[in-house]
Every structure is written in structure tokens, then in C-alpha cells.
Amino acid sequence: MFFFVFVHRFRNESQPNLLNNYDVADPLIITVRLVYVLTMITTVPISFFVVRHILNELICHKMLRKPRASVQNMRLSRHLTLTLSIFAVALGVTLVVSSMELVMSISGSIGAVTLAFILPPVCSIAVSEHRCCCRGKNRKKLENPCCGAVMELGGPVLLLIFGIALFVLSMYQIVTTPVSAPTPILGTT
């Protein structure tokens, strides 16, 4: 219902950011923008927690071979280093990129292709009892082990190849498509 009212009201004047379609001085829209900003401010720490946890595992435990420490039990220096580096990267991206259209396109493409076409076959291959050409100590004894591995892993491998090709093509399309110029806010000159 809202969509039809919106299309009837704005037709070709609508902009990708819906809040830019309204007058800047409208008190209701100012309130909506304030609520939106407060929502974004409160979600950033949640995003930081996830990224900080992954970086802690990846950098500190895997690469530096430091003892495993959860995010809640890590030293304050490591906590601050990881948090400030995440914040610096996020701030750098927002200062350098004038239009978030490119950033959202890249992150959406990476997330969608990875979730739909890359992670499922990788998980299937990881839990498979067969290893490629039966290299490994914990394999089943079959008469022709490579035949079983090819039959079982053929579909996931093809889907993985398709996912990687789709990823490369989507990145190429995003990078080669010109970014549209930012549109001015309605009601301003």
C-alpha cells in the first residue's frame, strides 16, 4: 500500500535515499532522520563486536600464535588496538568514498554470491568423506576411490566454480559501471 502511495506522490522525482525526497525543514522528517541516526549509532558497536572477534581469532590466535583469548577476556591493549583499527578503516572508507552506492554494491555482491554459491559447496566438500584423489589418512577403502570422490564432489565443485565465476563477473560489472552522480536534496538549491 505504501509503495503505491509513494509512486503516485513522487513518480520520477524519487531518489534512492527515501529521506531525501522530503523537505529538509519538515519536523517529522527531521525526527525520522534522528531516529535513523540513533539506530545506526547503536548498531555500530554490535558490528564491531563481530569483526573484533573474528580479527582476534584470525590475527592473534592463528597468525601470531598467541594463546586463545575470548573477546571478553582479552587484554585492554589488544581490545583497543582491534577496535580502533576497525574504526579507522570504517572512517577511512566513509571519508574517501563520496557515494556509498559503490560500497553497498560491492558488499552486497560479495555477501550474496558467497552465501548462495560459495559457502554451500565448500561446506559440502569439507564434510565429505572423500578427499580429492584419496590423499589423506582417514579415507574409506574403496575399489576405485577416485571414482567415488568425483561422483560425490562433482556437483559441489561445479557449483563452486560457477560461484567464483559469478563473483568475478559481478565485481567486473560493478567496477566498470559508472557511478551515478549524487542527486541534490529536494527543497534545497
XYZ file of N, CA and C in Angstrom:
567
model
N 0.826 -1.181 0.000
C 0.000 0.000 0.000
C 0.880 1.259 0.000
N 1.923 1.250 0.871
C 2.817 2.398 0.946
C 3.511 2.621 -0.389
N 3.860 1.532 -1.056
C 4.569 1.642 -2.329
C 3.742 2.410 -3.348
N 2.453 2.099 -3.450
C 1.597 2.767 -4.424
C 1.425 4.246 -4.091
N 1.290 4.568 -2.818
C 1.198 5.972 -2.409
C 2.495 6.691 -2.745
N 3.617 6.038 -2.478
C 4.929 6.626 -2.760
C 5.109 6.870 -4.252
N 4.775 5.874 -5.077
C 4.927 6.014 -6.524
C 4.005 7.100 -7.051
N 2.784 7.153 -6.563
C 1.850 8.179 -7.017
C 2.335 9.573 -6.617
N 2.898 9.694 -5.422
C 3.333 11.006 -4.929
C 4.589 11.494 -5.638
N 5.568 10.628 -5.859
C 6.868 11.088 -6.339
C 7.144 10.767 -7.803
N 6.584 9.727 -8.325
C 6.794 9.294 -9.713
C 8.280 9.294 -10.060
N 8.719 10.156 -10.967
C 10.109 10.162 -11.420
C 11.024 11.015 -10.543
N 10.489 11.653 -9.528
C 11.292 12.518 -8.673
C 11.941 11.765 -7.520
N 11.633 10.490 -7.361
C 12.153 9.763 -6.196
C 13.653 9.520 -6.333
N 14.312 9.540 -5.198
C 15.750 9.323 -5.129
C 16.011 8.029 -4.374
N 17.194 7.448 -4.542
C 17.485 6.199 -3.845
C 17.380 6.314 -2.325
N 17.795 7.432 -1.761
C 17.639 7.666 -0.335
C 16.263 8.281 -0.115
N 15.346 7.511 0.439
C 13.953 7.961 0.561
C 13.811 9.229 1.386
N 14.672 9.427 2.365
C 14.556 10.616 3.206
C 14.900 11.891 2.447
N 15.612 11.770 1.332
C 15.926 12.952 0.528
C 14.747 13.410 -0.315
N 13.700 12.629 -0.391
C 12.522 13.000 -1.167
C 11.645 14.017 -0.451
N 11.876 14.215 0.807
C 11.042 15.113 1.605
C 11.783 16.417 1.869
N 11.023 17.407 2.306
C 11.578 18.721 2.611
C 12.532 18.612 3.800
N 13.636 19.307 3.715
C 14.666 19.243 4.751
C 14.166 19.835 6.068
N 13.306 20.844 6.018
C 12.854 21.534 7.224
C 11.622 20.906 7.854
N 11.090 19.845 7.293
C 9.892 19.203 7.839
C 10.230 18.562 9.188
N 9.522 18.939 10.269
C 9.845 18.406 11.605
C 9.695 16.878 11.702
N 8.730 16.318 11.011
C 8.556 14.866 11.041
C 9.750 14.153 10.399
N 10.227 14.671 9.295
C 11.380 14.061 8.615
C 12.645 14.263 9.444
N 12.768 15.388 10.101
C 13.918 15.590 10.992
C 13.888 14.552 12.110
N 12.712 14.281 12.649
C 12.570 13.259 13.691
C 12.919 11.875 13.145
N 12.453 11.563 11.948
C 12.767 10.271 11.332
C 14.272 10.139 11.110
N 14.905 11.209 10.635
C 16.372 11.173 10.435
C 17.095 10.997 11.762
N 16.623 11.646 12.817
C 17.230 11.494 14.141
C 17.104 10.051 14.633
N 15.930 9.463 14.458
C 15.745 8.059 14.855
C 16.659 7.148 14.035
N 16.785 7.442 12.747
C 17.672 6.651 11.880
C 19.127 6.752 12.344
N 19.561 7.967 12.662
C 20.935 8.156 13.146
C 21.152 7.422 14.466
N 20.197 7.500 15.375
C 20.316 6.792 16.651
C 20.362 5.285 16.443
N 19.584 4.785 15.500
C 19.623 3.356 15.184
C 20.997 2.964 14.653
N 21.556 3.768 13.774
C 22.887 3.462 13.228
C 23.959 3.535 14.312
N 23.838 4.513 15.204
C 24.827 4.645 16.280
C 24.791 3.430 17.203
N 23.614 2.903 17.471
C 23.524 1.761 18.379
C 23.874 0.434 17.710
N 23.852 0.352 16.379
C 24.230 -0.900 15.720
C 25.715 -0.999 15.438
N 26.420 0.106 15.414
C 27.861 0.051 15.138
C 28.612 -0.779 16.178
N 28.366 -0.635 17.480
C 29.091 -1.491 18.437
C 28.823 -2.984 18.243
N 27.618 -3.342 17.819
C 27.322 -4.754 17.570
C 28.150 -5.260 16.401
N 28.256 -4.460 15.346
C 29.083 -4.837 14.202
C 30.548 -4.923 14.595
N 30.998 -3.988 15.418
C 32.381 -4.028 15.887
C 32.666 -5.299 16.662
N 31.712 -5.747 17.474
C 31.933 -6.947 18.269
C 32.209 -8.152 17.384
N 31.420 -8.327 16.337
C 31.602 -9.473 15.449
C 32.946 -9.398 14.731
N 33.265 -8.249 14.168
C 34.517 -8.100 13.430
C 35.709 -8.220 14.372
N 35.613 -7.642 15.555
C 36.704 -7.735 16.532
C 36.945 -9.182 16.945
N 35.888 -9.954 17.128
C 36.019 -11.362 17.494
C 36.723 -12.146 16.382
N 36.329 -11.907 15.143
C 36.947 -12.611 14.011
C 38.409 -12.209 13.869
N 38.697 -10.915 13.966
C 40.092 -10.477 13.873
C 40.939 -11.022 15.022
N 40.367 -11.099 16.210
C 41.086 -11.665 17.347
C 41.477 -13.112 17.059
N 40.523 -13.888 16.529
C 40.820 -15.283 16.199
C 41.835 -15.386 15.071
N 41.630 -14.597 14.026
C 42.470 -14.702 12.840
C 43.883 -14.200 13.082
N 44.006 -12.991 13.574
C 45.324 -12.373 13.713
C 46.060 -12.885 14.940
N 45.420 -12.789 16.083
C 46.131 -13.073 17.326
C 46.340 -14.564 17.556
N 45.339 -15.365 17.267
C 45.467 -16.794 17.562
C 46.121 -17.558 16.416
N 45.682 -17.329 15.202
C 46.178 -18.112 14.062
C 47.526 -17.612 13.558
N 47.645 -16.303 13.342
C 48.860 -15.788 12.715
C 49.996 -15.554 13.709
N 49.681 -14.981 14.851
C 50.731 -14.656 15.819
C 50.975 -15.770 16.826
N 50.150 -16.808 16.783
C 50.258 -17.978 17.671
C 50.203 -17.593 19.141
N 49.413 -16.577 19.452
C 49.223 -16.196 20.852
C 48.154 -17.097 21.452
N 48.128 -17.201 22.773
C 47.105 -18.055 23.385
C 45.705 -17.549 23.080
N 44.796 -18.512 22.958
C 43.408 -18.177 22.633
C 42.777 -17.419 23.791
N 42.235 -16.253 23.476
C 41.536 -15.449 24.476
C 40.251 -14.937 23.865
N 39.162 -15.099 24.566
C 37.894 -14.592 24.047
C 37.914 -13.066 24.096
N 36.986 -12.469 23.401
C 36.934 -11.013 23.356
C 36.669 -10.439 24.743
N 35.899 -11.151 25.554
C 35.601 -10.655 26.895
C 36.827 -10.715 27.810
N 37.753 -11.644 27.578
C 38.908 -11.825 28.458
C 40.204 -11.268 27.890
N 40.174 -10.600 26.746
C 41.428 -10.125 26.162
C 41.937 -8.892 26.901
N 43.239 -8.670 26.758
C 43.856 -7.505 27.376
C 43.290 -6.229 26.768
N 43.291 -5.165 27.561
C 42.747 -3.885 27.112
C 43.520 -3.346 25.914
N 44.832 -3.542 25.877
C 45.627 -3.035 24.747
C 45.220 -3.713 23.446
N 45.018 -5.033 23.466
C 44.594 -5.742 22.260
C 43.180 -5.311 21.870
N 42.318 -5.165 22.859
C 40.933 -4.742 22.613
C 40.908 -3.368 21.944
N 41.655 -2.423 22.477
C 41.694 -1.082 21.907
C 42.339 -1.060 20.529
N 43.396 -1.835 20.342
C 44.058 -1.887 19.043
C 43.111 -2.401 17.973
N 42.414 -3.496 18.250
C 41.489 -4.052 17.275
C 40.315 -3.102 17.021
N 39.749 -2.536 18.081
C 38.591 -1.656 17.925
C 38.966 -0.387 17.163
N 40.067 0.235 17.518
C 40.464 1.461 16.839
C 40.870 1.220 15.388
N 41.465 0.061 15.098
C 41.808 -0.228 13.705
C 40.549 -0.451 12.871
N 39.550 -1.122 13.419
C 38.270 -1.296 12.708
C 37.620 0.064 12.480
N 37.612 0.897 13.507
C 37.031 2.226 13.389
C 37.773 3.061 12.351
N 39.115 2.980 12.334
C 39.912 3.747 11.368
C 39.615 3.308 9.933
N 39.468 2.018 9.704
C 39.147 1.532 8.359
C 37.762 2.010 7.938
N 36.785 1.894 8.831
C 35.429 2.345 8.506
C 35.401 3.849 8.256
N 36.110 4.612 9.068
C 36.176 6.062 8.888
C 36.883 6.409 7.589
N 37.955 5.699 7.267
C 38.671 5.936 6.016
C 37.804 5.703 4.796
N 37.034 4.630 4.824
C 36.137 4.350 3.693
C 35.112 5.458 3.545
N 34.517 5.912 4.647
C 33.495 6.951 4.542
C 34.072 8.307 4.137
N 35.335 8.572 4.459
C 35.943 9.834 4.065
C 36.384 9.827 2.606
N 36.801 8.676 2.112
C 37.316 8.590 0.746
C 36.198 8.437 -0.282
N 35.203 7.634 0.025
C 34.130 7.344 -0.928
C 33.021 8.371 -0.762
N 32.743 9.113 -1.844
C 31.703 10.142 -1.751
C 30.310 9.555 -1.915
N 30.177 8.485 -2.673
C 28.883 7.844 -2.866
C 28.962 6.424 -2.322
N 28.075 6.104 -1.420
C 28.096 4.768 -0.820
C 27.491 3.716 -1.747
N 27.029 4.132 -2.921
C 26.450 3.195 -3.882
C 27.466 2.119 -4.263
N 28.701 2.507 -4.509
C 29.738 1.547 -4.888
C 30.044 0.584 -3.742
N 30.165 1.117 -2.539
C 30.464 0.278 -1.374
C 29.335 -0.710 -1.120
N 28.101 -0.250 -1.191
C 26.955 -1.136 -0.965
C 26.839 -2.179 -2.072
N 27.160 -1.814 -3.307
C 27.116 -2.779 -4.407
C 28.156 -3.869 -4.208
N 29.357 -3.485 -3.831
C 30.421 -4.470 -3.637
C 30.103 -5.371 -2.449
N 29.683 -4.794 -1.327
C 29.392 -5.627 -0.158
C 28.188 -6.531 -0.402
N 27.191 -6.041 -1.102
C 26.041 -6.875 -1.423
C 26.393 -8.015 -2.353
N 27.215 -7.730 -3.338
C 27.630 -8.763 -4.277
C 28.491 -9.821 -3.583
N 29.410 -9.381 -2.760
C 30.263 -10.333 -2.040
C 29.418 -11.213 -1.124
N 28.520 -10.592 -0.367
C 27.690 -11.367 0.556
C 26.757 -12.329 -0.145
N 26.077 -11.861 -1.195
C 25.105 -12.708 -1.881
C 25.764 -13.888 -2.575
N 26.814 -13.633 -3.323
C 27.475 -14.722 -4.050
C 28.124 -15.701 -3.080
N 28.714 -15.191 -2.029
C 29.353 -16.078 -1.062
C 28.328 -16.955 -0.361
N 27.233 -16.374 0.086
C 26.219 -17.162 0.785
C 25.494 -18.146 -0.125
N 25.268 -17.767 -1.372
C 24.466 -18.617 -2.254
C 25.278 -19.652 -3.005
N 26.484 -19.299 -3.456
C 27.190 -20.180 -4.373
C 28.567 -20.643 -3.923
N 29.136 -20.043 -2.892
C 30.490 -20.445 -2.490
C 30.486 -21.228 -1.184
N 29.827 -20.718 -0.151
C 29.836 -21.418 1.136
C 29.181 -22.802 1.110
N 28.010 -22.994 0.469
C 27.427 -24.337 0.473
C 28.320 -25.423 -0.141
N 28.922 -25.200 -1.328
C 29.789 -26.271 -1.831
C 31.060 -26.453 -1.010
N 31.590 -25.376 -0.444
C 32.791 -25.521 0.394
C 32.458 -26.354 1.628
N 31.310 -26.106 2.240
C 30.892 -26.909 3.398
C 30.650 -28.361 2.995
N 30.053 -28.568 1.831
C 29.813 -29.933 1.355
C 31.119 -30.670 1.111
N 32.076 -29.990 0.532
C 33.378 -30.608 0.283
C 34.098 -30.871 1.601
N 33.959 -29.959 2.560
C 34.654 -30.111 3.842
C 34.123 -31.290 4.644
N 32.829 -31.557 4.590
C 32.272 -32.659 5.374
C 32.238 -33.971 4.601
N 32.663 -33.957 3.365
C 32.664 -35.167 2.545
C 33.669 -36.175 3.097
N 33.312 -37.439 2.960
C 34.221 -38.498 3.409
C 35.336 -38.739 2.407
N 35.139 -38.299 1.186
C 36.144 -38.497 0.146
C 37.061 -37.292 0.082
N 38.284 -37.552 -0.202
C 39.243 -36.485 -0.421
C 39.665 -36.551 -1.877
N 40.092 -35.436 -2.430
C 40.454 -35.408 -3.839
C 41.524 -36.452 -4.128
N 41.206 -37.360 -4.990
C 42.068 -38.476 -5.375
C 42.591 -39.239 -4.173
N 41.819 -39.208 -3.106
C 42.050 -40.053 -1.937
C 43.395 -39.823 -1.282
N 43.778 -38.579 -1.157
C 45.001 -38.272 -0.419
C 44.601 -37.912 0.990
N 44.967 -38.711 1.908
C 44.613 -38.471 3.297
C 44.614 -39.780 4.055
N 44.770 -39.680 5.356
C 44.873 -40.885 6.173
C 43.513 -41.461 6.521
N 42.498 -40.634 6.655
C 41.190 -41.101 7.117
C 40.213 -41.256 5.967
N 40.559 -42.065 4.966
C 39.663 -42.273 3.848
C 39.121 -43.699 3.872
N 37.964 -43.856 3.280
C 37.390 -45.195 3.193
C 38.107 -45.983 2.119
N 38.194 -47.275 2.328
C 38.810 -48.144 1.334
C 37.740 -48.504 0.308
N 37.901 -48.045 -0.899
C 37.001 -48.367 -1.985
C 37.791 -49.050 -3.089
N 37.096 -49.744 -3.978
C 37.794 -50.376 -5.092
C 38.402 -49.313 -5.984
N 37.646 -48.297 -6.296
C 38.150 -47.198 -7.102
C 37.815 -45.897 -6.371
N 38.657 -45.483 -5.441
C 38.310 -44.343 -4.593
C 38.146 -43.037 -5.348
N 38.901 -42.837 -6.402
C 38.789 -41.574 -7.146
C 37.437 -41.461 -7.826
N 36.894 -42.567 -8.282
C 35.585 -42.544 -8.926
C 34.517 -42.094 -7.929
N 34.562 -42.597 -6.703
C 33.607 -42.182 -5.675
C 33.755 -40.717 -5.323
N 34.983 -40.248 -5.247
C 35.215 -38.844 -4.916
C 34.698 -37.930 -6.012
N 34.926 -38.305 -7.266
C 34.458 -37.480 -8.379
C 32.940 -37.469 -8.432
N 32.322 -38.621 -8.200
C 30.864 -38.692 -8.242
C 30.238 -37.870 -7.118
N 30.829 -37.925 -5.936
C 30.257 -37.205 -4.801
C 30.576 -35.718 -4.835
N 31.771 -35.367 -5.266
C 32.200 -33.976 -5.214
C 31.991 -33.231 -6.522
N 31.523 -33.896 -7.555
C 31.360 -33.241 -8.856
C 30.404 -32.062 -8.806
N 29.227 -32.255 -8.209
C 28.247 -31.171 -8.119
C 28.732 -29.992 -7.303
N 29.233 -30.228 -6.083
C 29.739 -29.093 -5.304
C 30.901 -28.364 -5.967
N 31.775 -29.093 -6.628
C 32.908 -28.439 -7.294
C 32.408 -27.580 -8.450
N 31.448 -28.092 -9.235
C 30.886 -27.290 -10.327
C 30.180 -26.049 -9.789
N 29.430 -26.200 -8.700
C 28.763 -25.048 -8.101
C 29.780 -24.040 -7.565
N 30.873 -24.518 -7.006
C 31.936 -23.634 -6.524
C 32.576 -22.876 -7.681
N 32.847 -23.561 -8.783
C 33.422 -22.903 -9.964
C 32.453 -21.857 -10.505
N 31.161 -22.207 -10.560
C 30.147 -21.254 -11.005
C 30.099 -20.043 -10.075
N 30.176 -20.274 -8.762
C 30.141 -19.181 -7.798
C 31.329 -18.251 -7.930
N 32.497 -18.820 -8.142
C 33.698 -17.989 -8.314
C 33.599 -17.183 -9.605
N 33.123 -17.821 -10.695
C 32.948 -17.092 -11.956
C 31.916 -15.978 -11.806
N 30.812 -16.259 -11.118
C 29.782 -15.248 -10.886
C 30.327 -14.099 -10.036
N 31.147 -14.424 -9.050
C 31.778 -13.405 -8.214
C 32.657 -12.488 -9.053
N 33.503 -13.075 -9.907
C 34.394 -12.283 -10.754
C 33.583 -11.411 -11.714
N 32.547 -11.979 -12.322
C 31.722 -11.203 -13.251
C 30.972 -10.072 -12.555
N 30.454 -10.328 -11.368
C 29.738 -9.264 -10.659
C 30.689 -8.148 -10.231
N 31.897 -8.502 -9.796
C 32.871 -7.460 -9.445
C 33.272 -6.654 -10.674
N 33.440 -7.337 -11.803
C 33.777 -6.634 -13.048
C 32.664 -5.676 -13.434
N 31.423 -6.128 -13.338
C 30.287 -5.279 -13.693
C 30.190 -4.071 -12.762
N 30.418 -4.278 -11.475
C 30.341 -3.170 -10.520
C 31.442 -2.150 -10.771
N 32.646 -2.630 -11.026
C 33.784 -1.723 -11.203
C 33.688 -0.963 -12.526
N 33.183 -1.617 -13.580
C 33.138 -0.948 -14.886
C 31.907 -0.076 -15.082
N 30.875 -0.256 -14.274
C 29.677 0.575 -14.394
C 29.947 1.920 -13.739
N 29.712 3.020 -14.465
C 29.969 4.331 -13.848
C 28.989 4.596 -12.706
N 29.513 5.221 -11.662
C 28.697 5.563 -10.502
C 27.913 6.816 -10.835
N 26.613 6.786 -10.536
C 25.785 7.953 -10.819
C 26.156 9.081 -9.868
N 26.011 10.295 -10.361
C 26.337 11.466 -9.542
C 25.302 11.614 -8.431
N 25.744 12.043 -7.246
C 24.784 12.240 -6.159
C 23.751 13.303 -6.543
N 22.511 13.032 -6.200
C 21.439 13.966 -6.525
C 21.209 14.923 -5.365
N 20.864 16.172 -5.666
C 20.633 17.123 -4.568
C 19.358 16.787 -3.814
N 19.288 17.240 -2.578
C 18.117 17.016 -1.745
C 16.984 17.916 -2.233
N 15.776 17.367 -2.322
C 14.638 18.173 -2.736
C 14.392 19.285 -1.726
N 14.045 20.436 -2.207
C 13.770 21.558 -1.318
C 14.989 22.421 -1.061
N 16.161 22.006 -1.578
C 17.376 22.802 -1.408
C 17.849 23.233 -2.773
N 18.656 24.263 -2.806
C 19.182 24.748 -4.095
C 20.667 24.571 -4.156
